[in-house]
Structures are given as structure tokens and as C-alpha cells.
């Protein structure tokens, strides 16, 4: 399941609702939904994050801090630090926007 389905399941199961059982189904080969990673058969070791490979949580968003802390502690997500880049599919041109901690581009 993706981020929304996972967050919904977590919220339902963590609120102590008596008698409520939550089952989450995934239709793909792995979890992630639109935030999945694709492996390129022709290029071993090349992994392409598509869709929403990362998410930005402003410090002011107190409503999701508990969920993010639980996901970090369990090792399901990690803070990302890297470069934003793109490859133009039409001409193969590579562009890099530099280092980022996941914040939206200015």
C-alpha cells in the first residue's frame, strides 16, 4: 500500500479501537504505491524512484509527527539526503539541482 493507505491503517490500528482489525492489501510486488522504486533489468544496480520517492514534512505539521517517529524507529523510512536530478527522456540530457534534504524546490 502507498502512503495514504498505510497512514490510514496505522491511524485506525493505533487509536485503541476495541474489536477493530485492520488488514492492508498490496496489489504490486512490494509496498510503496506511487512512491515505488523500479529496478532496470538492462542495467543491474540502477534503481529509479518515480512518483513520490520522498515526502516533505514541515516541522509545524505536529499531526503526523507521531507517525513519522514510529516509522523512523521501526526502520520503515529514513531521512533522505541527496541530490535532486532528472533525465530528459527525449534527449537523454541529465540535470542536477544540487543537494537537498527533501524540501520542495524553490
Short mmCIF file of C-alpha atoms in Angstrom, two decimals, residues 3-55:
data_model
loop_
_atom_site.label_atom_id
_atom_site.label_comp_id
_atom_site.label_asym_id
_atom_site.label_seq_id
_atom_site.Cartn_x
_atom_site.Cartn_y
_atom_site.Cartn_z
CA UNK A 3 1.49 6.37 1.96
CA UNK A 4 -2.21 7.22 2.31
CA UNK A 5 -3.37 3.63 2.81
CA UNK A 6 -0.56 2.91 5.24
CA UNK A 7 -1.27 6.09 7.23
CA UNK A 8 -4.97 5.22 7.39
CA UNK A 9 -4.26 1.68 8.59
CA UNK A 10 -1.80 2.96 11.20
CA UNK A 11 -4.26 5.54 12.49
CA UNK A 12 -7.11 3.04 12.73
CA UNK A 13 -4.99 0.42 14.48
CA UNK A 14 -3.24 2.83 16.85
CA UNK A 15 -6.27 4.53 18.30
CA UNK A 16 -7.12 1.60 20.53
CA UNK A 17 -10.43 0.81 18.88
CA UNK A 18 -11.68 -2.35 20.57
CA UNK A 19 -12.56 -5.19 18.24
CA UNK A 20 -11.19 -3.44 15.15
CA UNK A 21 -8.87 -5.49 12.99
CA UNK A 22 -7.02 -3.75 10.15
CA UNK A 23 -5.77 -5.67 7.11
CA UNK A 24 -3.79 -3.88 4.43
CA UNK A 25 -3.53 -5.32 0.92
CA UNK A 26 -0.88 -4.57 -1.70
CA UNK A 27 -1.56 -5.27 -5.35
CA UNK A 28 2.01 -4.73 -6.55
CA UNK A 29 5.23 -6.67 -5.98
CA UNK A 30 6.13 -4.52 -3.00
CA UNK A 31 4.87 -1.79 -0.75
CA UNK A 32 5.11 1.83 -1.76
CA UNK A 33 2.21 2.57 -4.07
CA UNK A 34 3.08 5.60 -6.17
CA UNK A 35 6.27 6.05 -4.17
CA UNK A 36 7.80 2.86 -5.53
CA UNK A 37 11.25 2.11 -6.84
CA UNK A 38 11.78 0.36 -10.16
CA UNK A 39 14.77 -1.83 -10.93
CA UNK A 40 16.04 -1.69 -14.52
CA UNK A 41 16.80 -5.20 -15.83
CA UNK A 42 19.19 -3.98 -18.52
CA UNK A 43 21.26 -2.03 -16.00
CA UNK A 44 21.88 -4.06 -12.82
CA UNK A 45 22.13 -1.81 -9.79
CA UNK A 46 20.15 1.04 -11.38
CA UNK A 47 17.13 1.89 -9.25
CA UNK A 48 14.70 4.60 -10.32
CA UNK A 49 12.43 6.26 -7.80
CA UNK A 50 9.32 7.54 -9.52
CA UNK A 51 6.16 9.23 -8.41
CA UNK A 52 6.80 10.39 -4.88
CA UNK A 53 10.02 8.73 -3.72
CA UNK A 54 10.23 11.10 -0.78
CA UNK A 55 7.94 13.33 1.17
#
